[in-house]
Amino acid sequence: MLTLTVNGQPHPVAVEPRRILLDVLRRDLGLTGTKEVCEMGNCGACTVLLDDEAVYSCLVLAVECEAQEIETVEGLARGQELTAVQEAFVACDALQCGFCTPGQILSMEGALRRRPDADEAALTEAVTGNLCRCGAYRNIVAAAGRVAATSSGGAG
Amino acid sequence: MDESDLPTWPPGTDLETVGTGVPRREAPAKVTGGAVYSSDLRLPGQLYAAIARSPHPHARVRSIDTERARRQPGVVSVIAGEEGGEGVTWYEESVPLFGPVARFAGDEVAAVAATSLEAARDAVRALNVDYEVLAHVVGIDEAQRPEAPSIHGTPGNRTTDPKVEERGDVAAALAAAPIRIEHTYRTPTAVHNALETHGAVAWWQPDRLTIWASTQGVTQVAQMTAEALGLDQSQVRVITEHVGGGFGAKQVPWKDVAIAALLSRRTGRPVQCAYDRHGENVAAGKRGATRQRVRIGADTDGRLLAIDAELVGDSGAYQTAGEAAALWGPYQGLYRCDNVRTSVTYVYTNTGPAVAFRAPGYVEAAFALESAMDELAHRLGVDPIELRRRNHTGVDQQQAKPWSSPDSLPLIYDRISALAGWDARPRNAPPAPGGDGGVRRGWGFAASDWLAGKANPPGYASVELRTDGSAEVVTTVQDIGTGTRTVLAQVAAEELQLPVEEVRVTLGDTAAGPPSPTSSGSATTPTMAPAVRAAAADARHQLVAAAARQLDCAPGDVTLDHGKLVAANSGSRTVAEVLEGLSPAAVHGWGELVAVDDSVSVRTFGAAVAEVSVDTGTGEVRVTRMVSVPDCGRVLNPTLVASQIIGGVTQGIGFALTESQLVDAELGLPVNDSLEEYLVPTVLDICPIEAVPLDRPDTGANQLGVKGIGEPPMIPVAPAIANAVFDAIGIRFHELPLTRRRVLDALAEAASPDESEPA
């Protein structure tokens, strides 16, 4: 038995040591916003924040995460209020099927936790490990630009 | 109400909601993790399935010992071999679900349902399958050789006899042509690799089967599954709320659906069966490789006199239903030519089955034809766009009737030329043979047509008006991430003069109404938007009639004006008042599109300009700018259309530069069956893309003038890039993808004086 802290909530779970965080989030905790695509760290769709750092949850064992703060896409918005990254993805139509979207967003959120004034290039760099098969990349770059404009405006 | 009974929205009509960039309605759900895909489903008591796949490209299954697998913890059911498949047959060849013969590495031989996915996978590893390995063949050239192993007992491993279409006298016209171009072009096997793999949850309850599928066609899945399982279609309900990508591969049900259903029937519990990434790469469809021997004859002005194309495509081990790869299409239709012959042959190979992939056949053929046209332009010293103008036709020469939009292509040529700055592009000095190690730049152009993008009837929809001032559109059609919900809401809002936020759209459930088309052939919008418009118009007419009764005047005296029904001389009522007056009756509009105008041929045309840089030291091709001008008729939503264009261009860049499924010939095994090794574009591979639809209502297509946009933007991308590479380094490539290895080899060959081609 271990306790995972996900989106600020403690979740006691019993898991086999071999099970990955992605699978425990999706199957045991019902947090299916984190997507399973490749299970081998190729695509970024399962990205979550672990103590503010973006990680592929398919490459992390659940038992490693007991003492850490886990954040998933479900934990970002406060009620109806989207984060700047989420708002930018909607405004720029930076998604089509939406399957890669949670991972893209968390990768950018991770970059912003490290550097709240991250510019478009840095936010784009943050999603280089997130594949989008629909090919929404140009709009994802536009979303990065919109976030950067907002955050630097806020900082200035 | 039938959509054809309504007046057209003529070009220039002042519309309020249609034509605006209304945000994608499901975007908030998709950015917060709230959007539910079939792979997200967790029903009470749900089991998880795993599939055993043949490790051999061709083998007979002698026996399967399931004992050890059944004893694994958590295992609830194991189905294996012909008995496990319960007589269900699959593919166009009607082979048993779990065949006695595996015809590709990845062919399904058994499946397990267990209480966890790990337990199911463990049990698959515990199966003991005794295979008799048979000789295999991969590659279309090899499969056609007389000594090749026979995959289905057909001559030359052909799926059918060649499909030949000829007009005029091609041999004579070619022989007489003063200019001839002849090459064999090759395109690779490309894998859709949608991020959500094929998968379904099936729940078999007494007398009914409910399937939550990741599909492009809920109706299609219900029909084909009912047929495969011997059920009445009314017993099968298919639900698809969101789909994590399809691109053609999900236009027919795959074995995940049948396996989940059979396991659910055996266990009495809901069963989820989703392919893993390996399965998705080897057993869930692909764009089959092609070999295209093309001969073109032209006069000295560049007018085409003859086209002869011998086309061979890789079908994989089986044929699938759905759109065929129309390899003949561009040769037969894109340009005016009196003498055209195409011969298309598909051959079986011991690899995964092919299925439609975004403009199937046209993407492959356009690479060859548009490379040849560029070569012809350079040979004659004619501008490549001017050459296309000289060969324009406003007529479908196969069907001998006009295009519905006969002047689209010339307008596209004008628009893209101006947008791209084509005439002012830098003209390259002739490159040093083999390159000088530096980076060279080039521009390329390609045109395209596409045989679809028109309505695929029937399409049905209903619209109900509510007393709170809202409306609900209901249709069974699915939204596969293209924005179907959003554009259908816009069309209903337009007809009902409602704010678009007041229109709800319910879709993706076969229980909600009559059948709907599969989202393929870029047909969803041109089929469903007119049907929804008709349903909304029907609702409006009912509302006006009710208001006239309540206001005691003739319906012709009442007009709807933004939430109010105004009578000429008898006052007015709000929509809510009229509806309350009607209660408990309601306003329930019905709309359909059941036929299309056959007197014209509806096509979607387009063109692309590519700018590239080629590093002659490393062989790296980078696309630095793309301009895309497709014709999708009236643009219902410019934001969503632009997204479809950049998506198609992005996939086209992948097809041109990196994507190719590699199969080891000796082992018969795919060697890049993951997203690490099968290279789809990343954010850093993609350049600025100018996406500018022609936005010209095609009133020959339907009353709204709308055509599809999903597939066409991909078609001209690869040839535009290859032509730009020629412009940069003076080397003409006849095979994709343009990998560094291929570019470096070609540069080395060009540098060797013995190998250089005469000018």
Short mmCIF file of N, CA and C in Angstrom, two decimals, chain B residues 272-404:
data_model
loop_
_atom_site.label_atom_id
_atom_site.label_comp_id
_atom_site.label_asym_id
_atom_site.label_seq_id
_atom_site.Cartn_x
_atom_site.Cartn_y
_atom_site.Cartn_z
N GLN B 272 -12.54 -4.77 -22.82
CA GLN B 272 -11.83 -3.77 -23.60
C GLN B 272 -10.68 -4.44 -24.35
N CYS B 273 -10.67 -4.24 -25.66
CA CYS B 273 -9.58 -4.79 -26.47
C CYS B 273 -8.97 -3.64 -27.27
N ALA B 274 -7.76 -3.26 -26.92
CA ALA B 274 -7.08 -2.18 -27.65
C ALA B 274 -5.73 -2.69 -28.11
N TYR B 275 -5.37 -2.36 -29.34
CA TYR B 275 -4.06 -2.77 -29.84
C TYR B 275 -2.97 -2.01 -29.09
N ASP B 276 -1.82 -2.64 -28.91
CA ASP B 276 -0.67 -1.88 -28.42
C ASP B 276 0.01 -1.23 -29.63
N ARG B 277 1.05 -0.47 -29.38
CA ARG B 277 1.66 0.30 -30.48
C ARG B 277 2.25 -0.61 -31.55
N HIS B 278 2.78 -1.75 -31.13
CA HIS B 278 3.29 -2.72 -32.11
C HIS B 278 2.14 -3.19 -33.00
N GLY B 279 1.03 -3.57 -32.39
CA GLY B 279 -0.12 -4.02 -33.17
C GLY B 279 -0.61 -2.94 -34.11
N GLU B 280 -0.60 -1.72 -33.62
CA GLU B 280 -1.05 -0.60 -34.45
C GLU B 280 -0.17 -0.44 -35.68
N ASN B 281 1.11 -0.70 -35.51
CA ASN B 281 2.04 -0.54 -36.63
C ASN B 281 1.99 -1.70 -37.62
N VAL B 282 1.69 -2.91 -37.13
CA VAL B 282 1.80 -4.05 -38.04
C VAL B 282 0.45 -4.61 -38.50
N ALA B 283 -0.62 -4.31 -37.77
CA ALA B 283 -1.87 -5.05 -38.05
C ALA B 283 -3.10 -4.16 -38.08
N ALA B 284 -2.93 -2.86 -38.30
CA ALA B 284 -4.09 -1.97 -38.25
C ALA B 284 -4.15 -1.06 -39.46
N GLY B 285 -3.54 -1.51 -40.55
CA GLY B 285 -3.64 -0.74 -41.79
C GLY B 285 -2.41 0.07 -42.10
N LYS B 286 -2.26 0.37 -43.39
CA LYS B 286 -1.12 1.13 -43.87
C LYS B 286 -1.45 1.65 -45.26
N ARG B 287 -0.69 2.64 -45.71
CA ARG B 287 -0.72 3.03 -47.11
C ARG B 287 0.31 2.14 -47.79
N GLY B 288 -0.15 1.23 -48.65
CA GLY B 288 0.77 0.26 -49.24
C GLY B 288 1.75 0.93 -50.19
N ALA B 289 2.95 0.36 -50.24
CA ALA B 289 3.97 0.86 -51.16
C ALA B 289 3.47 0.75 -52.60
N THR B 290 4.00 1.61 -53.48
CA THR B 290 3.63 1.53 -54.90
C THR B 290 4.87 1.56 -55.78
N ARG B 291 4.67 0.99 -56.97
CA ARG B 291 5.63 1.13 -58.06
C ARG B 291 4.83 1.65 -59.25
N GLN B 292 5.27 2.76 -59.83
CA GLN B 292 4.49 3.40 -60.88
C GLN B 292 5.39 3.66 -62.09
N ARG B 293 5.17 2.88 -63.13
CA ARG B 293 5.91 3.10 -64.37
C ARG B 293 5.10 4.06 -65.23
N VAL B 294 5.63 5.24 -65.41
CA VAL B 294 4.87 6.32 -66.03
C VAL B 294 5.54 6.76 -67.31
N ARG B 295 4.76 6.85 -68.37
CA ARG B 295 5.27 7.39 -69.64
C ARG B 295 4.34 8.52 -70.06
N ILE B 296 4.96 9.65 -70.35
CA ILE B 296 4.19 10.83 -70.74
C ILE B 296 4.69 11.31 -72.08
N GLY B 297 3.78 11.61 -72.98
CA GLY B 297 4.15 12.22 -74.25
C GLY B 297 3.52 13.61 -74.33
N ALA B 298 4.31 14.56 -74.85
CA ALA B 298 3.80 15.94 -74.95
C ALA B 298 4.28 16.56 -76.24
N ASP B 299 3.58 17.64 -76.64
CA ASP B 299 4.09 18.39 -77.80
C ASP B 299 5.10 19.42 -77.30
N THR B 300 5.67 20.16 -78.21
CA THR B 300 6.77 21.04 -77.80
C THR B 300 6.28 22.26 -77.04
N ASP B 301 4.97 22.46 -76.98
CA ASP B 301 4.42 23.51 -76.11
C ASP B 301 4.09 22.96 -74.73
N GLY B 302 4.31 21.67 -74.53
CA GLY B 302 4.03 21.07 -73.23
C GLY B 302 2.62 20.53 -73.08
N ARG B 303 1.87 20.50 -74.17
CA ARG B 303 0.50 19.94 -74.07
C ARG B 303 0.60 18.42 -74.07
N LEU B 304 -0.14 17.81 -73.15
CA LEU B 304 -0.05 16.36 -73.00
C LEU B 304 -0.73 15.67 -74.17
N LEU B 305 -0.02 14.72 -74.77
CA LEU B 305 -0.57 13.94 -75.88
C LEU B 305 -0.92 12.53 -75.42
N ALA B 306 -0.20 12.03 -74.44
CA ALA B 306 -0.46 10.66 -73.98
C ALA B 306 0.07 10.46 -72.57
N ILE B 307 -0.65 9.65 -71.81
CA ILE B 307 -0.19 9.22 -70.48
C ILE B 307 -0.40 7.72 -70.39
N ASP B 308 0.65 7.04 -70.01
CA ASP B 308 0.53 5.59 -69.81
C ASP B 308 1.12 5.27 -68.44
N ALA B 309 0.34 4.67 -67.59
CA ALA B 309 0.81 4.40 -66.23
C ALA B 309 0.51 2.97 -65.83
N GLU B 310 1.56 2.22 -65.55
CA GLU B 310 1.45 0.85 -65.02
C GLU B 310 1.65 0.95 -63.52
N LEU B 311 0.60 0.68 -62.77
CA LEU B 311 0.62 0.99 -61.34
C LEU B 311 0.45 -0.29 -60.54
N VAL B 312 1.34 -0.47 -59.58
CA VAL B 312 1.27 -1.66 -58.73
C VAL B 312 1.31 -1.22 -57.28
N GLY B 313 0.37 -1.73 -56.49
CA GLY B 313 0.31 -1.36 -55.08
C GLY B 313 0.35 -2.58 -54.18
N ASP B 314 0.85 -2.37 -52.96
CA ASP B 314 0.98 -3.44 -51.98
C ASP B 314 -0.30 -3.52 -51.15
N SER B 315 -1.01 -4.62 -51.28
CA SER B 315 -2.24 -4.82 -50.52
C SER B 315 -1.97 -5.39 -49.13
N GLY B 316 -0.72 -5.85 -48.89
CA GLY B 316 -0.49 -6.60 -47.66
C GLY B 316 -1.11 -7.98 -47.79
N ALA B 317 -1.33 -8.63 -46.65
CA ALA B 317 -1.76 -10.03 -46.66
C ALA B 317 -3.23 -10.20 -46.97
N TYR B 318 -4.01 -9.13 -46.79
CA TYR B 318 -5.45 -9.24 -47.02
C TYR B 318 -5.95 -7.93 -47.62
N GLN B 319 -7.16 -7.99 -48.17
CA GLN B 319 -7.83 -6.77 -48.60
C GLN B 319 -8.84 -6.35 -47.53
N THR B 320 -8.91 -5.06 -47.30
CA THR B 320 -9.86 -4.54 -46.34
C THR B 320 -10.98 -3.81 -47.08
N ALA B 321 -12.10 -3.63 -46.39
CA ALA B 321 -13.21 -2.88 -46.98
C ALA B 321 -12.88 -1.39 -46.93
N GLY B 322 -13.80 -0.60 -47.42
CA GLY B 322 -13.60 0.85 -47.36
C GLY B 322 -13.07 1.38 -48.67
N GLU B 323 -12.64 2.65 -48.63
CA GLU B 323 -12.15 3.32 -49.84
C GLU B 323 -10.98 2.55 -50.45
N ALA B 324 -11.01 2.35 -51.75
CA ALA B 324 -9.86 1.76 -52.44
C ALA B 324 -8.82 2.85 -52.70
N ALA B 325 -7.57 2.42 -52.83
CA ALA B 325 -6.52 3.37 -53.19
C ALA B 325 -6.62 3.63 -54.70
N ALA B 326 -7.12 4.80 -55.05
CA ALA B 326 -7.42 5.10 -56.45
C ALA B 326 -6.17 5.62 -57.16
N LEU B 327 -5.24 4.70 -57.38
CA LEU B 327 -3.95 5.09 -57.96
C LEU B 327 -4.10 5.68 -59.37
N TRP B 328 -5.14 5.28 -60.07
CA TRP B 328 -5.33 5.75 -61.43
C TRP B 328 -5.78 7.21 -61.49
N GLY B 329 -6.35 7.70 -60.38
CA GLY B 329 -7.09 8.96 -60.40
C GLY B 329 -6.40 10.16 -61.05
N PRO B 330 -5.28 10.62 -60.53
CA PRO B 330 -4.67 11.83 -61.09
C PRO B 330 -4.30 11.66 -62.57
N TYR B 331 -3.86 10.48 -62.95
CA TYR B 331 -3.50 10.27 -64.36
C TYR B 331 -4.71 10.44 -65.26
N GLN B 332 -5.86 9.96 -64.78
CA GLN B 332 -7.06 9.99 -65.61
C GLN B 332 -7.72 11.37 -65.62
N GLY B 333 -7.51 12.13 -64.53
CA GLY B 333 -8.38 13.29 -64.41
C GLY B 333 -7.78 14.66 -64.26
N LEU B 334 -6.54 14.75 -63.80
CA LEU B 334 -6.04 16.07 -63.42
C LEU B 334 -5.82 16.97 -64.64
N TYR B 335 -5.40 16.38 -65.77
CA TYR B 335 -5.08 17.21 -66.94
C TYR B 335 -5.84 16.75 -68.17
N ARG B 336 -5.96 17.66 -69.07
CA ARG B 336 -6.59 17.34 -70.35
C ARG B 336 -5.64 16.45 -71.16
N CYS B 337 -6.13 15.31 -71.55
CA CYS B 337 -5.31 14.42 -72.36
C CYS B 337 -6.25 13.41 -73.04
N ASP B 338 -6.12 13.30 -74.35
CA ASP B 338 -7.05 12.44 -75.10
C ASP B 338 -6.66 10.96 -75.05
N ASN B 339 -5.40 10.71 -74.74
CA ASN B 339 -4.92 9.32 -74.80
C ASN B 339 -4.33 8.95 -73.44
N VAL B 340 -5.10 8.23 -72.66
CA VAL B 340 -4.66 7.88 -71.31
C VAL B 340 -4.93 6.41 -71.06
N ARG B 341 -3.93 5.75 -70.52
CA ARG B 341 -4.13 4.37 -70.11
C ARG B 341 -3.56 4.20 -68.71
N THR B 342 -4.37 3.64 -67.83
CA THR B 342 -3.86 3.27 -66.50
C THR B 342 -4.18 1.81 -66.27
N SER B 343 -3.23 1.14 -65.70
CA SER B 343 -3.43 -0.25 -65.31
C SER B 343 -3.02 -0.37 -63.85
N VAL B 344 -3.95 -0.82 -63.02
CA VAL B 344 -3.68 -0.89 -61.58
C VAL B 344 -3.74 -2.34 -61.12
N THR B 345 -2.70 -2.76 -60.46
CA THR B 345 -2.63 -4.11 -59.90
C THR B 345 -2.27 -4.00 -58.42
N TYR B 346 -3.01 -4.71 -57.60
CA TYR B 346 -2.62 -4.81 -56.19
C TYR B 346 -2.13 -6.23 -55.95
N VAL B 347 -1.05 -6.33 -55.23
CA VAL B 347 -0.50 -7.65 -54.96
C VAL B 347 -0.46 -7.93 -53.47
N TYR B 348 -0.68 -9.20 -53.16
CA TYR B 348 -0.55 -9.65 -51.77
C TYR B 348 0.92 -9.78 -51.41
N THR B 349 1.24 -9.40 -50.19
CA THR B 349 2.56 -9.67 -49.63
C THR B 349 2.35 -10.16 -48.19
N ASN B 350 3.36 -10.78 -47.61
CA ASN B 350 3.23 -11.24 -46.22
C ASN B 350 3.54 -10.11 -45.24
N THR B 351 2.72 -9.06 -45.36
CA THR B 351 2.83 -7.92 -44.45
C THR B 351 1.41 -7.52 -44.06
N GLY B 352 1.30 -6.61 -43.11
CA GLY B 352 -0.03 -6.22 -42.62
C GLY B 352 -0.89 -5.66 -43.73
N PRO B 353 -2.23 -5.81 -43.59
CA PRO B 353 -3.13 -5.37 -44.65
C PRO B 353 -3.14 -3.84 -44.83
N ALA B 354 -3.28 -3.43 -46.08
CA ALA B 354 -3.40 -1.99 -46.37
C ALA B 354 -4.85 -1.55 -46.18
N VAL B 355 -5.01 -0.27 -45.93
CA VAL B 355 -6.35 0.31 -45.85
C VAL B 355 -6.21 1.78 -46.23
N ALA B 356 -7.33 2.41 -46.53
CA ALA B 356 -7.30 3.81 -46.94
C ALA B 356 -6.50 4.67 -45.96
N PHE B 357 -5.69 5.55 -46.50
CA PHE B 357 -4.93 6.52 -45.69
C PHE B 357 -5.02 7.85 -46.43
N ARG B 358 -5.69 8.77 -45.85
CA ARG B 358 -5.83 10.17 -46.32
C ARG B 358 -5.56 10.33 -47.82
N ALA B 359 -6.61 10.42 -48.60
CA ALA B 359 -6.53 10.51 -50.06
C ALA B 359 -5.77 9.32 -50.64
N PRO B 360 -6.27 8.10 -50.35
CA PRO B 360 -5.54 6.90 -50.77
C PRO B 360 -5.39 6.81 -52.29
N GLY B 361 -4.20 6.52 -52.73
CA GLY B 361 -3.91 6.42 -54.16
C GLY B 361 -3.50 7.74 -54.77
N TYR B 362 -4.21 8.80 -54.43
CA TYR B 362 -3.88 10.11 -55.02
C TYR B 362 -2.58 10.67 -54.46
N VAL B 363 -2.34 10.46 -53.18
CA VAL B 363 -1.08 10.95 -52.59
C VAL B 363 0.11 10.28 -53.30
N GLU B 364 -0.03 8.97 -53.53
CA GLU B 364 1.06 8.22 -54.16
C GLU B 364 1.21 8.62 -55.63
N ALA B 365 0.06 8.65 -56.36
CA ALA B 365 0.12 8.94 -57.78
C ALA B 365 0.55 10.37 -58.05
N ALA B 366 0.12 11.30 -57.19
CA ALA B 366 0.48 12.70 -57.41
C ALA B 366 1.98 12.89 -57.34
N PHE B 367 2.65 12.12 -56.48
CA PHE B 367 4.12 12.25 -56.43
C PHE B 367 4.72 11.95 -57.80
N ALA B 368 4.26 10.88 -58.44
CA ALA B 368 4.82 10.49 -59.73
C ALA B 368 4.41 11.47 -60.83
N LEU B 369 3.11 11.70 -60.95
CA LEU B 369 2.63 12.54 -62.05
C LEU B 369 3.17 13.96 -61.95
N GLU B 370 3.14 14.51 -60.73
CA GLU B 370 3.57 15.91 -60.59
C GLU B 370 5.08 16.07 -60.65
N SER B 371 5.81 15.00 -60.34
CA SER B 371 7.26 15.03 -60.59
C SER B 371 7.51 15.04 -62.09
N ALA B 372 6.76 14.21 -62.82
CA ALA B 372 6.92 14.14 -64.27
C ALA B 372 6.53 15.46 -64.93
N MET B 373 5.47 16.08 -64.44
CA MET B 373 5.05 17.37 -65.02
C MET B 373 6.12 18.44 -64.78
N ASP B 374 6.72 18.42 -63.61
CA ASP B 374 7.79 19.39 -63.31
C ASP B 374 8.97 19.15 -64.24
N GLU B 375 9.27 17.88 -64.47
CA GLU B 375 10.37 17.54 -65.37
C GLU B 375 10.07 18.04 -66.79
N LEU B 376 8.82 17.86 -67.20
CA LEU B 376 8.42 18.33 -68.53
C LEU B 376 8.58 19.84 -68.62
N ALA B 377 8.17 20.55 -67.58
CA ALA B 377 8.30 22.01 -67.59
C ALA B 377 9.76 22.42 -67.73
N HIS B 378 10.63 21.76 -66.97
CA HIS B 378 12.04 22.12 -67.05
C HIS B 378 12.63 21.75 -68.40
N ARG B 379 12.24 20.62 -68.91
CA ARG B 379 12.75 20.18 -70.21
C ARG B 379 12.43 21.22 -71.29
N LEU B 380 11.20 21.79 -71.19
CA LEU B 380 10.77 22.73 -72.23
C LEU B 380 11.09 24.18 -71.89
N GLY B 381 11.56 24.41 -70.66
CA GLY B 381 11.80 25.79 -70.26
C GLY B 381 10.51 26.57 -70.06
N VAL B 382 9.45 25.86 -69.69
CA VAL B 382 8.16 26.50 -69.42
C VAL B 382 7.97 26.57 -67.91
N ASP B 383 7.41 27.67 -67.44
CA ASP B 383 7.14 27.79 -66.01
C ASP B 383 6.22 26.64 -65.58
N PRO B 384 6.53 25.99 -64.45
CA PRO B 384 5.71 24.83 -64.03
C PRO B 384 4.24 25.14 -63.85
N ILE B 385 3.91 26.33 -63.37
CA ILE B 385 2.48 26.65 -63.21
C ILE B 385 1.85 26.92 -64.58
N GLU B 386 2.59 27.60 -65.44
CA GLU B 386 2.09 27.84 -66.80
C GLU B 386 1.83 26.51 -67.52
N LEU B 387 2.70 25.54 -67.30
CA LEU B 387 2.51 24.23 -67.94
C LEU B 387 1.17 23.61 -67.51
N ARG B 388 0.84 23.77 -66.22
CA ARG B 388 -0.44 23.23 -65.75
C ARG B 388 -1.61 23.99 -66.38
N ARG B 389 -1.46 25.28 -66.53
CA ARG B 389 -2.55 26.05 -67.17
C ARG B 389 -2.79 25.54 -68.59
N ARG B 390 -1.71 25.27 -69.29
CA ARG B 390 -1.87 24.81 -70.68
C ARG B 390 -2.58 23.47 -70.77
N ASN B 391 -2.51 22.71 -69.68
CA ASN B 391 -3.13 21.39 -69.70
C ASN B 391 -4.42 21.30 -68.88
N HIS B 392 -4.97 22.45 -68.57
CA HIS B 392 -6.19 22.45 -67.75
C HIS B 392 -7.38 21.88 -68.52
N THR B 393 -8.21 21.20 -67.77
CA THR B 393 -9.49 20.76 -68.33
C THR B 393 -10.61 21.10 -67.35
N GLY B 394 -11.74 21.49 -67.87
CA GLY B 394 -12.91 21.75 -67.02
C GLY B 394 -13.87 20.57 -67.00
N VAL B 395 -13.39 19.45 -67.54
CA VAL B 395 -14.28 18.32 -67.77
C VAL B 395 -13.72 17.06 -67.11
N ASP B 396 -14.59 16.27 -66.54
CA ASP B 396 -14.24 14.93 -66.09
C ASP B 396 -14.21 14.05 -67.34
N GLN B 397 -13.00 13.72 -67.79
CA GLN B 397 -12.88 13.03 -69.07
C GLN B 397 -13.29 11.57 -68.98
N GLN B 398 -13.25 11.00 -67.78
CA GLN B 398 -13.69 9.60 -67.64
C GLN B 398 -15.21 9.50 -67.75
N GLN B 399 -15.89 10.46 -67.15
CA GLN B 399 -17.35 10.40 -67.13
C GLN B 399 -17.99 11.30 -68.18
N ALA B 400 -17.16 12.06 -68.90
CA ALA B 400 -17.65 12.97 -69.93
C ALA B 400 -18.73 13.91 -69.40
N LYS B 401 -18.41 14.54 -68.29
CA LYS B 401 -19.29 15.61 -67.81
C LYS B 401 -18.45 16.67 -67.11
N PRO B 402 -19.00 17.88 -67.00
CA PRO B 402 -18.16 18.96 -66.45
C PRO B 402 -17.89 18.79 -64.96
N TRP B 403 -16.75 19.33 -64.52
CA TRP B 403 -16.55 19.47 -63.09
C TRP B 403 -17.63 20.40 -62.55
N SER B 404 -17.99 20.20 -61.28
CA SER B 404 -18.93 21.14 -60.66
C SER B 404 -18.27 22.51 -60.49
#
